[in-house]
XYZ file of C-alpha atoms in Angstrom:
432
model
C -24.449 39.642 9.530
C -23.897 39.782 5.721
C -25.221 37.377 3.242
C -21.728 35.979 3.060
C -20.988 35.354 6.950
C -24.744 34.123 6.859
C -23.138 31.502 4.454
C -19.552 30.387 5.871
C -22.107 29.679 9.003
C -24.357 27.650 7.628
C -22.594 25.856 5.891
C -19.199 25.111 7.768
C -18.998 21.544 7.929
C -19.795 21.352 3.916
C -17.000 23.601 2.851
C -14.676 22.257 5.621
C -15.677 18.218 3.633
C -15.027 20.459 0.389
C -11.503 22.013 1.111
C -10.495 18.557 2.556
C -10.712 17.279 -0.602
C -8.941 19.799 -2.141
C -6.190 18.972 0.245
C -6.657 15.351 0.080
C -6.545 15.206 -3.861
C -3.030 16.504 -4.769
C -1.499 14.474 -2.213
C 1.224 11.105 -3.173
C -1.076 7.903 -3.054
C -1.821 5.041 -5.239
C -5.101 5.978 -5.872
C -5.773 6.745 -9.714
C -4.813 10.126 -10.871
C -8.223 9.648 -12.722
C -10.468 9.532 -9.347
C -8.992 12.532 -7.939
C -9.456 14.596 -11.127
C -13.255 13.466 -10.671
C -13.117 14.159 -7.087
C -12.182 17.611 -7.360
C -14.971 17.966 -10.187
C -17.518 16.543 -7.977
C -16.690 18.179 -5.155
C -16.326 22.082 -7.210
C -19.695 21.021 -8.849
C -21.507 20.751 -5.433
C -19.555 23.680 -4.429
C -21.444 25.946 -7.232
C -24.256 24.382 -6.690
C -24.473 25.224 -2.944
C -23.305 28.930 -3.191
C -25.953 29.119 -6.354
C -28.739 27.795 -3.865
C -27.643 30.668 -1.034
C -27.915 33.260 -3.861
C -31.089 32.366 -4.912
C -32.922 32.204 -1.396
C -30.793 35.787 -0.952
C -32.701 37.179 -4.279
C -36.233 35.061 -2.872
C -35.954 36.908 0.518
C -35.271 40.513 -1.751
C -38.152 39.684 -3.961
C -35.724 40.463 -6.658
C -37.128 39.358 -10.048
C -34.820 40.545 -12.719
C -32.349 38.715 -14.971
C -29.870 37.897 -12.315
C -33.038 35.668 -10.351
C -33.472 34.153 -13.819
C -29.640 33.137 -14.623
C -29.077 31.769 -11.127
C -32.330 29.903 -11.448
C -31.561 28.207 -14.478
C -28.537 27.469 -13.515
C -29.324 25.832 -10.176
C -32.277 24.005 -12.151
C -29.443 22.655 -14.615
C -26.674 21.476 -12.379
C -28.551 19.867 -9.225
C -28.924 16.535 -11.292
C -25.416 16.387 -12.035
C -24.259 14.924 -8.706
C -26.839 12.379 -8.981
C -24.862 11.500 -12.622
C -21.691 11.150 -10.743
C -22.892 9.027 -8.393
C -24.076 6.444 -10.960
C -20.364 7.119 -12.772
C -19.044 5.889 -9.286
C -20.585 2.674 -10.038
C -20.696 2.239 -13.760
C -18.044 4.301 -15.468
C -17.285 5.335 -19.181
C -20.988 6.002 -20.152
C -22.394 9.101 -21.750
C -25.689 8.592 -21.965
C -26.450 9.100 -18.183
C -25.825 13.132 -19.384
C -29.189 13.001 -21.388
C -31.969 12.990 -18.593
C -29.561 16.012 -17.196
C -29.693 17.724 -20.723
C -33.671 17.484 -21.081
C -33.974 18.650 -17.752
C -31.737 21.548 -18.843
C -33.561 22.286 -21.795
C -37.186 22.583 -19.883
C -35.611 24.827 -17.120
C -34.458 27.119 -19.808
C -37.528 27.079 -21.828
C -39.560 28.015 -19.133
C -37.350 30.520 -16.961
C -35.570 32.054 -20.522
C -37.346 32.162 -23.480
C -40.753 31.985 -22.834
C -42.121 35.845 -21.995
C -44.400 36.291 -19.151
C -47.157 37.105 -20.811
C -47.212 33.899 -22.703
C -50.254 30.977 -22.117
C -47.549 28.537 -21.747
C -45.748 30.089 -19.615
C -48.639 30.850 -16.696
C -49.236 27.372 -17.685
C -45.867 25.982 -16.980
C -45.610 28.382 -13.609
C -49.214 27.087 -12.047
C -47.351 23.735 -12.399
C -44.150 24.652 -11.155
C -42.125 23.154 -13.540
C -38.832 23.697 -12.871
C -39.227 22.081 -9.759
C -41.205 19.240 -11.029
C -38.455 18.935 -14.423
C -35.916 18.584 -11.384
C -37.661 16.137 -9.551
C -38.720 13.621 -12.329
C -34.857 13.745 -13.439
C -33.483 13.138 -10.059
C -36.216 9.955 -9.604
C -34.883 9.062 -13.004
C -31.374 8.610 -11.948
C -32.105 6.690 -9.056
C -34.040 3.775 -11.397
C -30.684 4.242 -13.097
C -28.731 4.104 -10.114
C -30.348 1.011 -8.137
C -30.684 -1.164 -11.894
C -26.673 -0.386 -12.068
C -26.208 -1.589 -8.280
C -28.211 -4.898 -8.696
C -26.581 -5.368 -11.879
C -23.134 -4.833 -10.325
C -24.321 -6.708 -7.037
C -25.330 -9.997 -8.735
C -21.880 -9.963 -10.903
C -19.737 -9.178 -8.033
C -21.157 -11.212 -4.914
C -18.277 -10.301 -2.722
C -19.924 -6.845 -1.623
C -21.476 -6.299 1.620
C -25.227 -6.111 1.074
C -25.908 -4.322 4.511
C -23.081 -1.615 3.158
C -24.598 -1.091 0.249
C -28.670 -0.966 1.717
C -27.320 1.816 4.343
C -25.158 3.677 1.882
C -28.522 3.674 -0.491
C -31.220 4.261 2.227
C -28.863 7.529 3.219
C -28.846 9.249 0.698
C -32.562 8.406 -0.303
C -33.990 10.122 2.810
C -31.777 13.112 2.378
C -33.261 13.051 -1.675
C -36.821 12.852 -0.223
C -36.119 15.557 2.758
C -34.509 17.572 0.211
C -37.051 17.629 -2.545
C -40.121 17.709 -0.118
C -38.922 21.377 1.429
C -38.275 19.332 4.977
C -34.402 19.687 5.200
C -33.328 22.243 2.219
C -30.043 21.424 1.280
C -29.387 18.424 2.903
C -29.015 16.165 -0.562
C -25.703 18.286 -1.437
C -24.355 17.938 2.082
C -25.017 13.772 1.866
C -23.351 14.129 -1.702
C -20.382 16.188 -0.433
C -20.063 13.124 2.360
C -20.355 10.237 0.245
C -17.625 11.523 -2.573
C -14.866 12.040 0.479
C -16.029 8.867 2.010
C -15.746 7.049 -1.107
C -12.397 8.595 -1.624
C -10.958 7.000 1.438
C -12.923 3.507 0.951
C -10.616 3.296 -2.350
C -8.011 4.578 -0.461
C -7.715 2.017 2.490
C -8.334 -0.617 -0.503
C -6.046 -0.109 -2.676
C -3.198 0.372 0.287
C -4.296 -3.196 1.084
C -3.662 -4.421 -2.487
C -0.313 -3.207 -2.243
C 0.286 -4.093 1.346
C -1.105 -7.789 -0.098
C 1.604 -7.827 -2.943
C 4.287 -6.344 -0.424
C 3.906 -9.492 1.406
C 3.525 -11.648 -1.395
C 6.830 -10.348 -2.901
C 8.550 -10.860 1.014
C 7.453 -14.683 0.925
C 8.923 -14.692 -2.713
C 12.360 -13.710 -1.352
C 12.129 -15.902 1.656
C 11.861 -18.681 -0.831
C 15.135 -17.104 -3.219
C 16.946 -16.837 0.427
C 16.896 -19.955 1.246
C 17.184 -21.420 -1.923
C 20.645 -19.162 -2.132
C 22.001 -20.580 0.960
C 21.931 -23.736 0.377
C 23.593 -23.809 -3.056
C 24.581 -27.313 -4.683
C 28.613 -26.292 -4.639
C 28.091 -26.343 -0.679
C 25.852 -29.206 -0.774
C 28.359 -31.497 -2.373
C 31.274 -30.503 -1.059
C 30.261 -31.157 2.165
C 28.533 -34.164 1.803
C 32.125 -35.236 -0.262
C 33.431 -34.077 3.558
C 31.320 -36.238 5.269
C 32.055 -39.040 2.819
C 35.544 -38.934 3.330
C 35.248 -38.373 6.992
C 33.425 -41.483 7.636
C 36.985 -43.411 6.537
C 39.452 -41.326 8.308
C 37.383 -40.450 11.505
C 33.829 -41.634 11.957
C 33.295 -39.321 15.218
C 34.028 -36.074 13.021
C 31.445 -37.393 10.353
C 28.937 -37.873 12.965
C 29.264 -34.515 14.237
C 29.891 -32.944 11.230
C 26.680 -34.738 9.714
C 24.736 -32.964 13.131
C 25.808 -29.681 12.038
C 24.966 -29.999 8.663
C 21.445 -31.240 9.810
C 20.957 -28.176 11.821
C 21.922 -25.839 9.036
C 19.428 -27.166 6.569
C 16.698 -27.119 9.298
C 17.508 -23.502 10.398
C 17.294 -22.535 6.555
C 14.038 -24.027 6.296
C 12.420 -22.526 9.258
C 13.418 -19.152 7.867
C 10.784 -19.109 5.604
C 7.642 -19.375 7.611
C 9.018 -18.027 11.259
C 10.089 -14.632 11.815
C 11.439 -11.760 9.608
C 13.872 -10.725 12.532
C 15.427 -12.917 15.299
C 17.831 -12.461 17.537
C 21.610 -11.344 16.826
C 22.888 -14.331 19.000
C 20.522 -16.841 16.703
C 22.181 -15.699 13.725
C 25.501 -15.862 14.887
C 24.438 -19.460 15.780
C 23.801 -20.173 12.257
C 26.502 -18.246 11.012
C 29.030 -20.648 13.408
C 27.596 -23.401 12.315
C 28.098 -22.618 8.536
C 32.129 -21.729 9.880
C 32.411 -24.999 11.476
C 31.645 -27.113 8.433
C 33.433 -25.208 6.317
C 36.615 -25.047 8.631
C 36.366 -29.148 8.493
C 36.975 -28.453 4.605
C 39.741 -26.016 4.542
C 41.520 -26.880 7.702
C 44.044 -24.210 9.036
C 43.302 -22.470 5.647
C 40.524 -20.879 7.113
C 41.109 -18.705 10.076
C 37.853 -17.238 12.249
C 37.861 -14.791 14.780
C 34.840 -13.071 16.589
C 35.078 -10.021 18.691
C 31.446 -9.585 20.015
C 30.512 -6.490 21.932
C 26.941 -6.616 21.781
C 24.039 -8.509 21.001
C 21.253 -6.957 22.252
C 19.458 -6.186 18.927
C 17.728 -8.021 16.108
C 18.824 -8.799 12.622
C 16.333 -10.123 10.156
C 16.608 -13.733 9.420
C 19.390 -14.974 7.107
C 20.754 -12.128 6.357
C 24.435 -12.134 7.507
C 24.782 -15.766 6.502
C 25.318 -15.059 2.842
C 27.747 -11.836 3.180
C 29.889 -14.593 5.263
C 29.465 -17.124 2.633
C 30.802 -15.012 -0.240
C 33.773 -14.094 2.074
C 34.571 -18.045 2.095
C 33.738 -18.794 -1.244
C 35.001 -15.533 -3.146
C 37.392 -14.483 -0.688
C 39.478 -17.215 1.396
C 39.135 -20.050 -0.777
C 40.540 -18.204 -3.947
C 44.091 -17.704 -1.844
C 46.428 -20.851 -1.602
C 47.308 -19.770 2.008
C 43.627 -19.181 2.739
C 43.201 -16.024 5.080
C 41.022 -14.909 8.301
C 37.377 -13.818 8.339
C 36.310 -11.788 11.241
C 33.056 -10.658 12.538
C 32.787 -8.116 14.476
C 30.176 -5.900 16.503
C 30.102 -2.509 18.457
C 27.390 -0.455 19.901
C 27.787 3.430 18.054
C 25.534 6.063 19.878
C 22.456 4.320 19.784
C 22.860 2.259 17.005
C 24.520 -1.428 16.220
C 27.186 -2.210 14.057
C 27.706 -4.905 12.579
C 31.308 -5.831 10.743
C 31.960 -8.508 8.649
C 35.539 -8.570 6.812
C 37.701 -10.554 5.047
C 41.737 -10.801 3.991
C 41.159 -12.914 0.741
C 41.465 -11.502 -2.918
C 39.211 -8.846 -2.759
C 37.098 -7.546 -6.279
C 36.563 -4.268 -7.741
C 32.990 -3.093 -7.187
C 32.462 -1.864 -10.685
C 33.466 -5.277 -11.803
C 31.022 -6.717 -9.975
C 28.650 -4.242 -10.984
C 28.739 -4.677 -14.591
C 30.040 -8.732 -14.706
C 26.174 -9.535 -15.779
C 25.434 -11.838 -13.288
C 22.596 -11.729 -10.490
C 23.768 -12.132 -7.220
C 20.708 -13.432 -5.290
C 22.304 -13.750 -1.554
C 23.617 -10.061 -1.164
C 20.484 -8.838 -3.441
C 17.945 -10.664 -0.912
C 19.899 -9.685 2.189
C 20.144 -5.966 1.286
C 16.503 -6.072 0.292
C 15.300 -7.583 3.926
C 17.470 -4.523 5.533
C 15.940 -1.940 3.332
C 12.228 -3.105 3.851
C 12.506 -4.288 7.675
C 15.120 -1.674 8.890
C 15.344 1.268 6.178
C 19.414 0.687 6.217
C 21.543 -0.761 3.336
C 24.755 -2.859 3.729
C 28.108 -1.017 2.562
C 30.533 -2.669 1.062
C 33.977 -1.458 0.561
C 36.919 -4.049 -1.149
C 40.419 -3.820 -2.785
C 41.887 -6.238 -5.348
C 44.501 -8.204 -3.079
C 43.466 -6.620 0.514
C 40.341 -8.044 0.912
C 36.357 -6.903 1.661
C 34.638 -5.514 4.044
C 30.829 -5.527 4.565
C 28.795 -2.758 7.615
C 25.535 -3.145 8.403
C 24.094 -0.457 10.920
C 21.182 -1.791 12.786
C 18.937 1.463 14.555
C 18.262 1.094 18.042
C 15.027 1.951 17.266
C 13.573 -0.376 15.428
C 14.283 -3.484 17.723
C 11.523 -3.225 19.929
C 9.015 -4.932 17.572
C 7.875 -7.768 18.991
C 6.396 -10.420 16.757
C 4.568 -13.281 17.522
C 5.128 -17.010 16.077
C 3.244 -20.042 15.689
C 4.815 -23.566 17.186
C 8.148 -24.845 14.977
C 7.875 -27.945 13.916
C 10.970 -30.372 14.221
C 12.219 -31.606 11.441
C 14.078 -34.873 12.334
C 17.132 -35.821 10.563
C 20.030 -38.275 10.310
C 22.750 -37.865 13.275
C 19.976 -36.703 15.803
């Protein structure tokens, strides 16, 4: 077996952590671009370092003593602290003056195994000592003081870390130092090294996908609260209470009812903020005829409705077809004198649900709408909901004088989640 198969066999699981990380690295993720770079550094640095070590016990085993034994030597000698420096910069970042304990060490190691000659006193002296080894040694014990004042420091200020996570993560790679340095397990430290970088890789990994996850959900409670404070917009809110008003003269009975369905409405909108982020197709048509109804007590014959249902077996998330239908009213019928129809309509394509939601009014031209300026936070919120929940977008399609139509394509596929819900509270109202 050559020196190099000798290698790739003893050290398989090292260069299989190393290559990782170099296929982990240049991969799309929210970690820093910054902790990668250092990653790959790290991870190169105990590379060298390892292949320097096999070349070294290869020239040992020779009993090859020429200038080759004294380059790798040094070399070794110089870099082995520097993993020990990147731990520390793990913790306590932005500081050069961890480098200088390295640099000393350096500067001994090359002293001893470069300039000096042989034949000098200082030399034999230096060699009955051993002191590369011991140079190495005092260094690495030096970073540690470094390392454990940083991590008490950084402990004390920062009280939400896990003490137990920290004493194993220290303990670790202290008994690999001590087997290391001691001659017990040779090679073990850069192993433990190679371990901790990758496994502190994916720790800031998994956290910072939880920050984001955290403001992903902080943003969907934001537009739960802009969704319901769309729907229930003051024009609607005082025209129909003007309804009711007038109703109460004219036909009590109507008021009544028409003050239950109003009731419901406004307790529907508020649940939609802390129940589910889908429901049921059937629930929001529920909502949606509700919505009709009132406004059909306003506009009279003016306002025509016709359903054509074909299926309902899927979910649609919560409030979201209630504003496209609202705009048709408001933007659509009401700005005709003879009114017009709004339909709604559903079909099952392949394995996939349509959803249709049209109109005969006025109509707009989309670039108009585009371009007017103005925000409009119903369709904005609703498209948002299908993008995040369902990955589909609403397309809209209108003519000046024909009249809009809105389809949304629910996938079959992604109405099997089943979400769980804590107990509604009722919210009781006038008329019920």
């Amino acid at each position: 077996m050559s020196e190099v198969q000798k290698y790739l066999s003893d050290n398989f699981i090292f260069l299989m952590i190393i290559f990782s990380t170099y296929f982990i690295a240049p991969m799309k993720s929210s970690v820093d671009i910054s902790i990668k770079k250092h990653m790959v550094i790290n991870m190169s640095l105990l590379l060298v370092i390892s292949i320097n070590a096999s070349y070294l016990d290869y020239l040992t085993a020779a009993n090859i003593n020429t200038l080759r034994f004294t380059l790798a030597a040094i070399l070794y000698y110089s870099l082995k602290p520097l993993p020990m420096v990147a731990m520390i910069n793990l913790v306590y970042r932005n500081s050069k003056y961890f480098y200088i304990p390295a640099i000393l060490n350096s500067i001994v190691c090359t002293a001893y195994l470069g300039i000096l000659t042989p034949s000098s006193e200082l030399f034999r002296f230096m060699q009955s000592y051993h002191v590369p080894t011991s140079s190495y040694v005092v260094t690495e014990w030096t970073y540690w003081i470094i390392f454990l004042s940083i991590l008490n420091i950084k402990f004390y200020k920062e009280s939400n870390k896990s003490p137990l996570g920290i004493f194993l993560f220290v303990s670790v790679l202290m008994t690999a130092n001590i087997l290391d340095t001691s001659g017990i397990c040779p090679g073990i430290l850069i192993d433990t090294y190679a371990f901790s970088f990758i496994l502190y890789y994916l720790i800031v990994h998994v956290y910072i996908s939880q920050k984001i996850n955290e403001v992903k959900d902080i943003k969907l409670r934001e537009q739960r609260m802009s969704l319901m404070l769309s729907q229930i917009q003051p024009h609607f809110l005082y025209n129909t209470l003007n309804t009711i008003t007038a109703l109460c003269r004219v036909n009590p009975k109507l008021a009544e009812e028409t003050t239950v369905k109003f009731s419901k409405f406004l307790r529907e909108n508020m649940y939609s903020i802390e129940e589910f982020d889908t429901h049921p197709f059937e629930k929001e048509l529920e909502h949606i005829k509700i919505y009709l109804d009132i406004e059909k007590i306003r506009f009279g014959n003016r306002l025509k409705i016709m359903y054509d249902i074909e299926t309902t077996d899927f979910k649609v998330p919560v409030l979201t077809l209630q504003p496209i239908v609202e705009n048709a009213v408001k933007h659509g019928i009401c700005k005709k004198v003879e009114g017009g129809t709004i339909s709604i309509i559903t079909r099952k394509v392949g394995r996939n649900h349509v959803i249709t939601i049209k109109d005969d009014g006025t109509g707009f031209d989309p670039l108009e709408i585009q371009n007017d300026g103005q925000f409009h936070i119903g369709i904005s919120n609703a498209n948002e909901r299908l993008k995040s929940i369902f990955h589909t977008e609403m397309k809209i399609s209108s003519f000046p004088g024909i009249g809009t139509e809105v389809t949304i394509t629910i996938p079959e596929k992604n109405n099997k989640t089943i979400r769980k819900v804590g107990p509604r509270r009722e919210i009781h109202s006038f008329g019920r």
